[in-house]
Coordinates of C-alpha atoms in Angstrom, one line a residue:
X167 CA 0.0 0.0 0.0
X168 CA 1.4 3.1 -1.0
X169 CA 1.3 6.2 1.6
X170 CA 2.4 9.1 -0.5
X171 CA 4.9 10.3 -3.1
X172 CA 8.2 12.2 -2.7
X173 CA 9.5 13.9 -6.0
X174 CA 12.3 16.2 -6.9
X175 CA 12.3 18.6 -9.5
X176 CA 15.2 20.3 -10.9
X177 CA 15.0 22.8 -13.6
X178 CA 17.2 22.0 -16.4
X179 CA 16.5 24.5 -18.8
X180 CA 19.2 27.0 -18.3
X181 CA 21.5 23.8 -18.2
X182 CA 19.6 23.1 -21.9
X183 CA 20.0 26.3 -23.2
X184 CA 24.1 26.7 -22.1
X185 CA 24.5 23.6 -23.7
X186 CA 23.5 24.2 -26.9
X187 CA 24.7 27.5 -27.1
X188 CA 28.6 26.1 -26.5
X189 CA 27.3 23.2 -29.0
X190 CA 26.8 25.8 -31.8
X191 CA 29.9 28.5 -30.6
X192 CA 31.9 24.8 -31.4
X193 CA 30.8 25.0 -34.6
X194 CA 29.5 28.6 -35.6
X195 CA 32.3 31.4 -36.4
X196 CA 31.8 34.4 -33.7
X197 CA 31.9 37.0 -36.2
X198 CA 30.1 36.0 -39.3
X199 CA 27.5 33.1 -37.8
X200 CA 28.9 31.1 -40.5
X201 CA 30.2 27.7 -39.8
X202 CA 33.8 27.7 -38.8
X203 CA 36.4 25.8 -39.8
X204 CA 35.5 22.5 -37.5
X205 CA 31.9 22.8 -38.2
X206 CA 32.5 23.3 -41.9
X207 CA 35.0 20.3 -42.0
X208 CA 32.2 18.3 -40.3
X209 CA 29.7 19.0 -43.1
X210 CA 32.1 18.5 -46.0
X211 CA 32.8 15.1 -44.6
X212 CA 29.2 14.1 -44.0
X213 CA 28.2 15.3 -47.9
X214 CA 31.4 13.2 -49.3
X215 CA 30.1 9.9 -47.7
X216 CA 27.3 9.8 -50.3
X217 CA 28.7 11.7 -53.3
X218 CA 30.2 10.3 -56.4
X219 CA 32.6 12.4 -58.2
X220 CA 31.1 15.3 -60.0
X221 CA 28.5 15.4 -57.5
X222 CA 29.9 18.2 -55.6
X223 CA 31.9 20.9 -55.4
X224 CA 34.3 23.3 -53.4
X225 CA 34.6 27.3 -54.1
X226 CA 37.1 28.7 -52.5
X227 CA 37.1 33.0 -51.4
X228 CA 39.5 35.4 -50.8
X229 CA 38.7 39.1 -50.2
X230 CA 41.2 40.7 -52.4
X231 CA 43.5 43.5 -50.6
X232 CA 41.9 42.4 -47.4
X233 CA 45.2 43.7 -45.3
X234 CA 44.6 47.2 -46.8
X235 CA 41.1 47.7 -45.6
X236 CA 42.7 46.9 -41.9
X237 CA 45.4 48.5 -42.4
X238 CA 43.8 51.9 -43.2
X239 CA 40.5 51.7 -41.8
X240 CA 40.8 49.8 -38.9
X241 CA 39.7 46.3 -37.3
X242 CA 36.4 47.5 -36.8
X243 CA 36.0 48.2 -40.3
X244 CA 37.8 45.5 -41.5
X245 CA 35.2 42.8 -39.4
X246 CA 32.4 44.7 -40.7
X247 CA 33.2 44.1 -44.0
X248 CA 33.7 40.4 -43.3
X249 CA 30.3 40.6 -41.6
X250 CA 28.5 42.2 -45.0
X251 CA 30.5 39.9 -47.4
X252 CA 29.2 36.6 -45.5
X253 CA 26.0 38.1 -45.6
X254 CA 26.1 38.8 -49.6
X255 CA 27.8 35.0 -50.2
X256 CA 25.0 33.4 -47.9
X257 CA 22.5 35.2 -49.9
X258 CA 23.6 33.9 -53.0
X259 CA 23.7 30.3 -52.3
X260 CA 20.9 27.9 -51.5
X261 CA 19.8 25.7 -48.4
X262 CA 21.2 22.3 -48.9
X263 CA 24.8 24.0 -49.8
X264 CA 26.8 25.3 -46.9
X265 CA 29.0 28.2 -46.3
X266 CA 32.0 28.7 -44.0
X267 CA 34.7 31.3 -43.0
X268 CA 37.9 29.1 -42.5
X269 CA 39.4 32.2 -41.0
X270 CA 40.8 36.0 -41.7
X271 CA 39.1 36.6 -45.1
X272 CA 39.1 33.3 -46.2
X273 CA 35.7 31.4 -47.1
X274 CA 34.5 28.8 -48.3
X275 CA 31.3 27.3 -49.9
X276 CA 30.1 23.2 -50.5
X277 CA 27.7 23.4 -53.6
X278 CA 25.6 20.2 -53.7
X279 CA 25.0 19.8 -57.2
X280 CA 26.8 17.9 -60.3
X281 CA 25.6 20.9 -62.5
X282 CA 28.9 23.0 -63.3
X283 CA 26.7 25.2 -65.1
X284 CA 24.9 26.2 -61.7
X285 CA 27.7 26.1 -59.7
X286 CA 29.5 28.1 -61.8
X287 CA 26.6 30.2 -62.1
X288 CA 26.1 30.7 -58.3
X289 CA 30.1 31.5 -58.6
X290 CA 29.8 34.1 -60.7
X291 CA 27.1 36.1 -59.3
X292 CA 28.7 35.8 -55.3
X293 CA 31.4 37.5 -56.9
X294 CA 29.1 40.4 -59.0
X295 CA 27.2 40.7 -55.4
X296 CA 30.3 41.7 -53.3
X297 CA 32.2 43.6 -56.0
X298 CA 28.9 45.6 -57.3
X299 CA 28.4 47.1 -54.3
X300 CA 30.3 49.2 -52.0
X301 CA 30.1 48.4 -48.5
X302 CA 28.5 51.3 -46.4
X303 CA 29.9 52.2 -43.5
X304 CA 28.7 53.5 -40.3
X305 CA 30.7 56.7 -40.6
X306 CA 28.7 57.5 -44.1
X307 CA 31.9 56.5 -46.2
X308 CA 31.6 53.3 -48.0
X309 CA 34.3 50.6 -48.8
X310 CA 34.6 48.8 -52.6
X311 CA 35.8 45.4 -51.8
X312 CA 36.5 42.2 -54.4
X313 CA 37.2 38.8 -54.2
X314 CA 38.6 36.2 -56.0
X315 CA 37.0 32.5 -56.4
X316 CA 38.3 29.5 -57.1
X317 CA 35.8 26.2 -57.6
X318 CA 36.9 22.9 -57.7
X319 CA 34.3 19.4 -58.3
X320 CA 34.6 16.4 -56.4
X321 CA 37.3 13.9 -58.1
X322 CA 37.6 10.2 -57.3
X323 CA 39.2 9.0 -54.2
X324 CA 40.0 12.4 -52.9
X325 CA 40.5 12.6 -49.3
X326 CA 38.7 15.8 -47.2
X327 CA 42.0 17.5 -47.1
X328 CA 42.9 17.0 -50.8
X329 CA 39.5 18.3 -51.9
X330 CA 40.2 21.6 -49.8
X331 CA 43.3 21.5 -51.0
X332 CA 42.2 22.3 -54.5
X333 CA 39.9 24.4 -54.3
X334 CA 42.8 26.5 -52.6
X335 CA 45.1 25.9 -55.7
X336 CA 42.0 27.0 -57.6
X337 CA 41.7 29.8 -55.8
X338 CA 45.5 31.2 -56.5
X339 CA 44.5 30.3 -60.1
X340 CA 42.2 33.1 -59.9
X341 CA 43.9 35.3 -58.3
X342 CA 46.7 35.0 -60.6
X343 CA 44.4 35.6 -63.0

């Protein structure tokens, strides 16, 4: 015969929420919201388990004169223009890709798609949207950035590192050029 109930009750929701808040800093670059380099790495390898070659590919950005902006406008300047690029590559790109900001001005993108037309396409434009446009600052002035963008597809028994690895010799193809 049962004479009563005793029950504790702890709250866990703060607990919940501080959780997944370090889960996503783990994986979520500070500055841009992007995906940093871990959490970028993490969904590159996850799309390569089920891609064949051609199936996806790799573009590679570069802000070009990147240390100039710092240089003579500041940090603060410098991170909002990081902050506005990210925004204008994100914008260009579509849900089931992903988008990532390896660090300093460096970017990069994962198009899911074996057209090279479209990613090509969706290449070409990310680059129209941030050179267009100047970046307005809060001062009133505004800042003309460029970038260069190198794009790479998915070859046979490439490793994660080697596909990074050329889209970043793509890249310095295009700056080059």
């Amino acid at each position: 015969r049962c004479v009563g109930t005793l029950a504790t009750i702890h709250d866990v929701t703060q607990r919940k929420v501080q959780e997944l808040s370090l889960s996503r800093s783990a994986t979520t670059d500070s500055l841009t919201g992007l995906l940093n380099r871990a959490g970028f790495r993490s969904r590159l390898e996850q799309a390569m388990l089920n891609a064949s070659a051609g199936t996806i590919s790799l573009a590679m950005i570069d802000v070009d004169r990147f240390k100039l902006i710092n240089d003579n406008s500041g940090h603060q300047v410098g991170d909002l223009v990081l902050k506005e690029i990210a925004k204008r590559i994100s914008g260009q790109v579509r849900s089931r890709d992903a988008v990532g900001r390896l660090g300093g001005d460096e970017f990069i993108i994962l198009l899911n798609t074996p057209n090279w037309e479209m990613v090509q396409d969706i290449c070409n434009r990310i680059v129209a949207t941030v050179c267009d446009t100047a970046v307005e600052l809060p001062s009133g002035g505004s800042i003309k950035t460029a970038i260069s963008c190198g794009v790479t597809r998915l070859q046979a028994g490439l490793a994660v590192d080697d596909f990074i690895h050329e889209a970043d010799i793509a890249l310095y193809e295009a700056k080059r050029g």
